[in-house]
Tab-separated table of C-alpha atoms in Angstrom:
chain	number	residue	atom	x	y	z
A	30	MET	CA	-7.459	55.123	48.699
A	31	GLY	CA	-5.778	52.179	50.416
A	32	ARG	CA	-2.519	50.559	49.449
A	33	ALA	CA	-1.521	46.915	49.296
A	34	VAL	CA	2.128	45.890	49.513
A	35	ILE	CA	3.552	42.401	49.842
A	36	PRO	CA	7.200	43.189	50.502
A	37	ASP	CA	8.645	39.688	50.254
A	38	GLU	CA	7.625	39.214	46.614
A	39	PRO	CA	10.214	40.199	43.983
A	40	GLY	CA	9.222	43.054	41.696
A	41	THR	CA	6.197	44.055	43.790
A	42	ARG	CA	5.247	47.705	44.043
A	43	PRO	CA	2.518	49.570	45.959
A	44	LEU	CA	-0.753	49.478	44.047
A	45	ALA	CA	-4.171	50.967	44.640
A	46	GLU	CA	-6.595	48.469	46.145
A	47	GLN	CA	-9.387	49.775	43.945
A	48	SER	CA	-7.513	49.222	40.690
A	49	ALA	CA	-9.880	46.450	39.591
A	50	ALA	CA	-11.759	48.551	37.047
A	51	ALA	CA	-8.530	49.605	35.379
A	52	HIS	CA	-7.802	45.978	34.667
A	53	GLY	CA	-11.232	44.967	33.395
A	54	ALA	CA	-12.256	43.291	36.644
A	55	SER	CA	-15.712	43.889	37.996
A	56	PRO	CA	-16.435	44.680	41.628
A	57	ALA	CA	-17.729	41.122	41.992
A	58	HIS	CA	-14.436	39.675	40.814
A	59	GLY	CA	-12.229	42.285	42.417
A	60	ALA	CA	-13.857	42.636	45.828
A	61	GLY	CA	-14.620	39.025	46.571
A	62	LEU	CA	-18.408	39.339	46.496
A	63	PRO	CA	-20.282	36.022	46.592
A	64	ARG	CA	-21.117	34.985	43.044
A	65	HIS	CA	-21.710	31.266	43.202
A	66	ARG	CA	-24.934	30.056	44.725
A	67	PRO	CA	-26.151	26.483	44.157
A	68	PRO	CA	-27.439	25.708	40.638
A	69	LEU	CA	-30.899	27.058	39.893
A	70	ARG	CA	-33.586	24.348	40.052
A	71	ALA	CA	-36.709	26.444	40.523
A	72	ARG	CA	-39.504	27.101	38.040
A	73	GLY	CA	-39.222	23.617	36.547
A	74	ARG	CA	-35.736	24.128	35.120
A	75	ARG	CA	-33.199	21.429	35.789
A	76	ILE	CA	-29.707	22.704	35.244
A	77	ALA	CA	-26.980	20.684	33.503
A	78	LEU	CA	-29.680	18.577	31.865
A	79	ALA	CA	-32.023	21.388	30.877
A	80	ALA	CA	-34.458	20.256	28.217
A	81	GLY	CA	-34.199	22.461	25.167
A	82	ALA	CA	-31.230	24.369	26.562
A	83	LEU	CA	-28.156	22.249	27.223
A	84	VAL	CA	-27.044	19.135	25.406
A	85	ILE	CA	-24.384	17.144	27.250
A	86	ALA	CA	-22.127	14.889	25.215
A	87	ALA	CA	-21.008	12.064	27.485
A	88	GLY	CA	-17.653	10.362	27.125
A	89	ALA	CA	-16.157	13.086	24.963
A	90	VAL	CA	-12.868	13.291	26.866
A	91	ALA	CA	-10.827	10.327	25.756
A	92	ALA	CA	-7.233	11.243	26.528
A	93	ALA	CA	-5.137	13.981	28.053
A	94	THR	CA	-3.240	14.944	24.916
A	95	THR	CA	-5.706	14.571	22.057
A	96	GLY	CA	-6.729	17.455	19.817
A	97	THR	CA	-6.006	19.181	16.531
A	98	SER	CA	-2.577	20.768	16.306
A	99	SER	CA	-0.126	22.399	13.949
A	100	SER	CA	3.221	20.813	13.141
A	101	GLY	CA	5.307	20.087	16.240
A	102	THR	CA	4.029	19.245	19.673
A	103	GLY	CA	4.952	22.078	22.012
A	104	PRO	CA	5.446	21.701	25.782
A	105	SER	CA	2.046	20.060	26.260
A	106	GLY	CA	2.264	17.556	23.404
A	107	VAL	CA	-0.148	19.524	21.199
A	108	ALA	CA	1.069	22.626	19.360
A	109	MET	CA	-0.998	25.748	18.884
A	110	PRO	CA	-3.238	25.336	15.797
A	111	THR	CA	-2.445	27.718	12.963
A	112	GLU	CA	-5.268	26.907	10.539
A	113	GLU	CA	-8.419	28.990	10.838
A	114	ARG	CA	-11.741	27.194	10.945
A	115	ALA	CA	-14.370	27.950	8.329
A	116	GLY	CA	-16.183	31.173	9.147
A	117	TRP	CA	-13.623	32.337	11.756
A	118	ASP	CA	-10.673	34.742	11.616
A	119	ARG	CA	-7.750	34.511	14.062
A	120	VAL	CA	-7.240	37.804	15.944
A	121	PHE	CA	-5.035	36.674	18.848
A	122	SER	CA	-2.571	33.874	19.479
A	123	GLU	CA	0.175	33.384	22.049
A	124	ASP	CA	2.473	30.421	22.757
A	125	PHE	CA	4.697	32.084	25.392
A	126	ASP	CA	8.049	31.619	23.676
A	127	ASP	CA	9.527	34.764	25.299
A	128	THR	CA	11.119	33.717	28.605
A	129	THR	CA	10.832	35.987	31.645
A	130	ALA	CA	12.018	35.892	35.247
A	131	PRO	CA	9.433	35.421	38.033
A	132	GLY	CA	7.526	38.677	38.265
A	133	GLY	CA	8.779	39.809	34.853
A	134	PHE	CA	5.839	38.673	32.742
A	135	GLU	CA	3.907	41.938	32.934
A	136	ALA	CA	6.730	44.068	31.495
A	137	ALA	CA	7.716	41.571	28.788
A	138	TYR	CA	4.164	40.874	27.586
A	139	ASP	CA	2.502	44.258	28.159
A	140	ASP	CA	1.640	44.578	24.459
A	141	ARG	CA	-0.248	41.289	24.602
A	142	PHE	CA	-1.772	41.045	28.094
A	143	THR	CA	-3.179	43.111	30.920
A	144	VAL	CA	-2.185	41.685	34.297
A	145	TYR	CA	-4.289	41.702	37.479
A	146	HIS	CA	-2.536	43.084	40.538
A	147	GLY	CA	-3.215	44.948	43.727
A	148	PHE	CA	-6.762	43.869	44.569
A	149	ALA	CA	-8.564	40.979	46.206
A	150	ASP	CA	-9.324	37.755	44.382
A	151	THR	CA	-12.872	36.442	44.000
A	152	ALA	CA	-12.844	34.645	47.363
A	153	GLY	CA	-11.664	37.825	49.053
A	154	THR	CA	-8.843	36.062	50.914
A	155	GLY	CA	-6.095	36.276	48.298
A	156	ARG	CA	-4.605	39.191	46.398
A	157	TYR	CA	-3.647	39.430	42.738
A	158	GLN	CA	0.064	40.069	42.249
A	159	ALA	CA	2.112	40.242	39.049
A	160	SER	CA	4.887	38.397	40.889
A	161	THR	CA	2.952	35.127	40.453
A	162	LEU	CA	3.537	35.222	36.675
A	163	SER	CA	6.501	34.109	34.577
A	164	ALA	CA	7.092	32.536	31.176
A	165	HIS	CA	9.549	29.670	30.745
A	166	ASP	CA	9.950	26.534	28.644
A	167	GLY	CA	7.188	27.734	26.331
A	168	VAL	CA	4.485	28.081	29.004
A	169	LEU	CA	2.896	30.801	31.119
A	170	ASP	CA	3.445	29.805	34.755
A	171	MET	CA	0.900	31.189	37.252
A	172	HIS	CA	2.646	30.156	40.483
A	173	LEU	CA	0.394	30.280	43.544
A	174	ARG	CA	1.579	30.329	47.143
A	175	THR	CA	1.267	32.267	50.405
A	176	ALA	CA	3.472	35.305	51.031
A	177	GLU	CA	5.426	35.651	54.263
A	178	ASP	CA	2.815	38.044	55.641
A	179	GLY	CA	0.166	35.308	55.250
A	180	THR	CA	-1.517	36.663	52.094
A	181	PRO	CA	-2.418	34.032	49.473
A	182	LEU	CA	-1.161	35.211	46.088
A	183	ALA	CA	-3.393	35.068	43.008
A	184	GLY	CA	-2.756	35.598	39.303
A	185	GLY	CA	-4.871	36.953	36.466
A	186	VAL	CA	-4.362	37.910	32.824
A	187	VAL	CA	-6.535	39.382	30.052
A	188	PRO	CA	-5.433	38.969	26.399
A	189	LEU	CA	-5.185	42.189	24.377
A	190	VAL	CA	-6.428	41.886	20.792
A	191	ASP	CA	-4.220	44.076	18.571
A	192	GLY	CA	-2.693	45.462	21.758
A	193	ARG	CA	-5.990	46.980	22.899
A	194	TRP	CA	-8.203	46.112	25.851
A	195	GLY	CA	-11.757	45.085	24.997
A	196	GLY	CA	-13.821	42.118	23.958
A	197	GLN	CA	-16.153	40.814	21.306
A	198	THR	CA	-19.840	40.004	20.778
A	199	ALA	CA	-19.032	36.502	19.471
A	200	GLY	CA	-15.863	34.467	19.392
A	201	ARG	CA	-13.992	31.201	19.675
A	202	TYR	CA	-11.615	31.088	22.643
A	203	SER	CA	-9.175	28.195	23.109
A	204	ILE	CA	-6.650	27.600	25.861
A	205	ARG	CA	-4.370	24.614	26.449
A	206	MET	CA	-3.537	24.227	30.121
A	207	ARG	CA	-2.954	21.977	33.115
A	208	SER	CA	-2.459	22.549	36.827
A	209	ASP	CA	-0.775	21.101	39.847
A	210	GLU	CA	-3.057	20.007	42.673
A	211	VAL	CA	-2.782	23.002	44.990
A	212	ASP	CA	-5.002	22.747	48.054
A	213	GLY	CA	-7.155	25.828	48.552
A	214	TYR	CA	-6.656	27.349	45.080
A	215	GLY	CA	-8.753	27.326	41.932
A	216	VAL	CA	-8.964	28.651	38.390
A	217	ALA	CA	-11.636	30.254	36.225
A	218	VAL	CA	-11.262	30.869	32.507
A	219	LEU	CA	-14.186	33.137	31.779
A	220	LEU	CA	-15.909	35.597	29.507
A	221	TRP	CA	-16.742	38.803	31.355
A	222	SER	CA	-18.566	42.018	30.446
A	223	ASP	CA	-16.459	44.885	29.079
A	224	GLN	CA	-18.779	47.195	31.034
A	225	ASN	CA	-18.411	45.219	34.288
A	226	VAL	CA	-22.161	44.539	34.287
A	227	TRP	CA	-22.833	41.075	35.686
A	228	GLU	CA	-26.266	40.925	34.015
A	229	HIS	CA	-24.481	41.026	30.643
A	230	GLY	CA	-23.362	37.481	31.382
A	231	GLU	CA	-20.635	35.323	32.847
A	232	VAL	CA	-19.368	32.167	31.164
A	233	ASP	CA	-16.823	30.030	33.061
A	234	PHE	CA	-15.024	27.210	31.246
A	235	PRO	CA	-13.015	25.582	32.583
A	236	GLU	CA	-13.525	26.373	36.249
A	237	GLY	CA	-12.607	24.417	39.345
A	238	ALA	CA	-10.138	23.613	42.098
A	239	LEU	CA	-6.602	23.138	40.819
A	240	GLY	CA	-5.947	19.505	39.968
A	241	ALA	CA	-9.653	18.618	40.219
A	242	PRO	CA	-12.358	18.006	37.559
A	243	ALA	CA	-13.095	20.864	35.161
A	244	TRP	CA	-16.558	22.436	35.443
A	245	LEU	CA	-18.705	24.294	32.925
A	246	ASN	CA	-20.777	27.146	34.359
A	247	VAL	CA	-22.993	29.639	32.531
A	248	HIS	CA	-24.630	32.237	34.762
A	249	CYS	CA	-28.241	33.268	34.147
A	250	LEU	CA	-28.689	36.632	32.455
A	251	VAL	CA	-31.754	37.555	34.512
A	252	ASP	CA	-30.153	36.539	37.837
A	253	PRO	CA	-26.398	36.164	37.406
A	254	ALA	CA	-25.844	34.837	40.930
A	255	GLU	CA	-27.595	31.696	39.664
A	256	LYS	CA	-26.021	29.210	37.259
A	257	CYS	CA	-28.318	28.193	34.439
A	258	VAL	CA	-25.717	25.694	33.222
A	259	HIS	CA	-23.714	23.764	35.824
A	260	HIS	CA	-21.890	20.677	34.587
A	261	GLU	CA	-18.906	18.648	35.761
A	262	THR	CA	-16.895	17.362	32.789
A	263	ASP	CA	-14.787	14.220	32.561
A	264	ALA	CA	-11.628	16.305	32.067
A	265	SER	CA	-9.168	16.724	34.928
A	266	LEU	CA	-7.423	20.054	35.361
A	267	ALA	CA	-4.355	18.039	36.402
A	268	ASP	CA	-3.909	16.838	32.794
A	269	TRP	CA	-3.135	18.747	29.625
A	270	HIS	CA	-6.356	19.562	27.784
A	271	THR	CA	-7.494	22.123	25.237
A	272	TYR	CA	-10.638	23.955	26.383
A	273	THR	CA	-12.718	25.956	23.906
A	274	ILE	CA	-15.633	28.341	24.376
A	275	GLU	CA	-17.418	28.759	21.035
A	276	TRP	CA	-19.844	31.680	21.145
A	277	THR	CA	-22.198	32.416	18.270
A	278	PRO	CA	-25.352	34.580	18.398
A	279	THR	CA	-27.634	31.541	18.662
A	280	ARG	CA	-25.575	28.875	20.445
A	281	MET	CA	-22.642	28.395	22.774
A	282	SER	CA	-20.691	25.158	22.559
A	283	PHE	CA	-17.968	24.004	24.926
A	284	LEU	CA	-15.220	21.672	23.796
A	285	VAL	CA	-12.467	19.634	25.409
A	286	ASP	CA	-9.779	18.515	22.952
A	287	ASP	CA	-12.036	19.449	20.019
A	288	GLU	CA	-14.946	17.327	21.294
A	289	VAL	CA	-18.157	19.039	22.427
A	290	VAL	CA	-18.958	18.389	26.086
A	291	GLY	CA	-21.938	20.747	26.236
A	292	SER	CA	-23.973	23.079	24.021
A	293	THR	CA	-26.689	25.561	24.949
A	294	THR	CA	-29.078	27.920	23.170
A	295	GLU	CA	-30.082	29.868	26.286
A	296	ASP	CA	-28.484	32.636	28.387
A	297	ILE	CA	-26.211	33.642	25.511
A	298	PRO	CA	-24.586	37.073	26.046
A	299	VAL	CA	-25.224	39.806	23.496
A	300	GLU	CA	-22.893	42.486	24.903
A	301	ARG	CA	-19.130	42.726	24.455
A	302	MET	CA	-17.240	40.211	26.583
A	303	HIS	CA	-13.508	39.686	27.077
A	304	LEU	CA	-11.544	36.600	28.044
A	305	VAL	CA	-10.006	36.405	31.522
A	306	VAL	CA	-7.789	33.732	33.080
A	307	GLN	CA	-7.767	34.066	36.851
A	308	THR	CA	-6.316	31.843	39.554
A	309	GLY	CA	-6.687	32.440	43.262
A	310	SER	CA	-7.810	31.236	46.637
A	311	LEU	CA	-11.052	29.399	47.208
A	312	GLN	CA	-13.198	29.948	50.318
A	313	GLY	CA	-11.076	30.463	53.425
A	314	LEU	CA	-7.300	30.631	53.662
A	315	PRO	CA	-5.264	27.976	51.801
A	316	PRO	CA	-2.670	26.073	53.847
A	317	ARG	CA	0.398	28.303	54.163
A	318	ASP	CA	2.840	25.571	53.122
A	319	VAL	CA	1.226	24.667	49.779
A	320	GLU	CA	2.319	26.025	46.429
A	321	GLY	CA	1.990	25.052	42.791
A	322	SER	CA	1.242	26.259	39.295
A	323	LEU	CA	-1.304	26.612	36.559
A	324	LEU	CA	0.583	26.169	33.279
A	325	ILE	CA	-0.708	27.518	29.942
A	326	ASP	CA	0.921	26.281	26.735
A	327	TRP	CA	-1.021	28.533	24.327
A	328	MET	CA	-4.127	30.637	23.812
A	329	THR	CA	-6.067	31.684	20.708
A	330	ILE	CA	-9.032	33.958	19.973
A	331	ASP	CA	-11.024	33.833	16.726
A	332	VAL	CA	-13.886	36.103	15.681
A	333	PRO	CA	-16.518	35.635	12.955
A	334	ALA	CA	-15.106	36.404	9.519
A	335	GLU	CA	-16.472	39.581	7.976
A	336	GLY	CA	-19.899	39.027	6.503
A	337	GLU	CA	-20.157	35.463	7.854
A	338	THR	CA	-22.026	33.742	10.664
A	339	PRO	CA	-19.961	30.700	11.671
A	340	GLN	CA	-21.792	27.428	12.054
A	341	ALA	CA	-21.828	26.254	15.658
A	342	THR	CA	-20.097	22.996	16.540
A	343	LEU	CA	-22.681	20.470	17.732
A	344	PRO	CA	-22.269	17.394	19.934
A	345	SER	CA	-21.582	14.218	17.975
A	346	GLY	CA	-24.483	11.789	17.959
A	347	ALA	CA	-26.570	13.805	20.409
A	348	PRO	CA	-30.059	15.186	19.845
A	349	VAL	CA	-29.934	18.963	19.516
A	350	ALA	CA	-32.685	21.330	20.571
A	351	GLY	CA	-32.949	24.974	19.564
């Protein structure tokens, strides 16, 4: 089994290259296999405006700091909400108040997060390292740059519900974040199969190049290399926004600052999925002299309350199919 060491990064240690499975990453995510082909347009389906499948709510993103919050504002101007929505129970929340040194996040937060390290990012050109992560000023800082040996550094975290790895079969996942514009790097906040089976589903929101527009992508269950939902939102990853994936058995809705930007009744996963936040290189090698951060103010996970089926959030003023 090979080893990967980046000696110039503080706190780095030799790690097995094939450690992806131990961290909940699939071979597709861990080995850089191509996952993103152009949006599916065959068989009469038009993606991002699919009749009967996806409803797009135009003009939903009005400002960079809008949204429902608890008392106080937090680093991003909107504090982590503390009130549970009807039909949902809060099972995870984190606002990153515990400060760590660069590279010290994994040890300080090991009861709350699993950290990606020691294997290739999705593009296959970068490598996940715990040294990219720190917590300061109330935010998680995923600081991306190129190591002295020329390896682009990537960062990834998986929230642990009750300190245990594993996902849900429905949930409401919110994250408040912004990024610098870092040429050659991107982010994906996604739901991924606990069993590392791509056909169980992949839901990416937000996804995109750092500092660029945020995309919504839902991969087809029958052919996961295809995207059955592919939509560019009006939100910029360069600004503070709250992104929410709301997953119920019959509908998935996607919100920016509490406003629905898309809602679909098709290609909804039925297997257990867990939340992942991963940043890394895009296709090719990023410029060696660029660096910058993805900053996360807070994250929450809610699950359906016992004995209840939460009502899905629907786009305001939009016709709804399904």
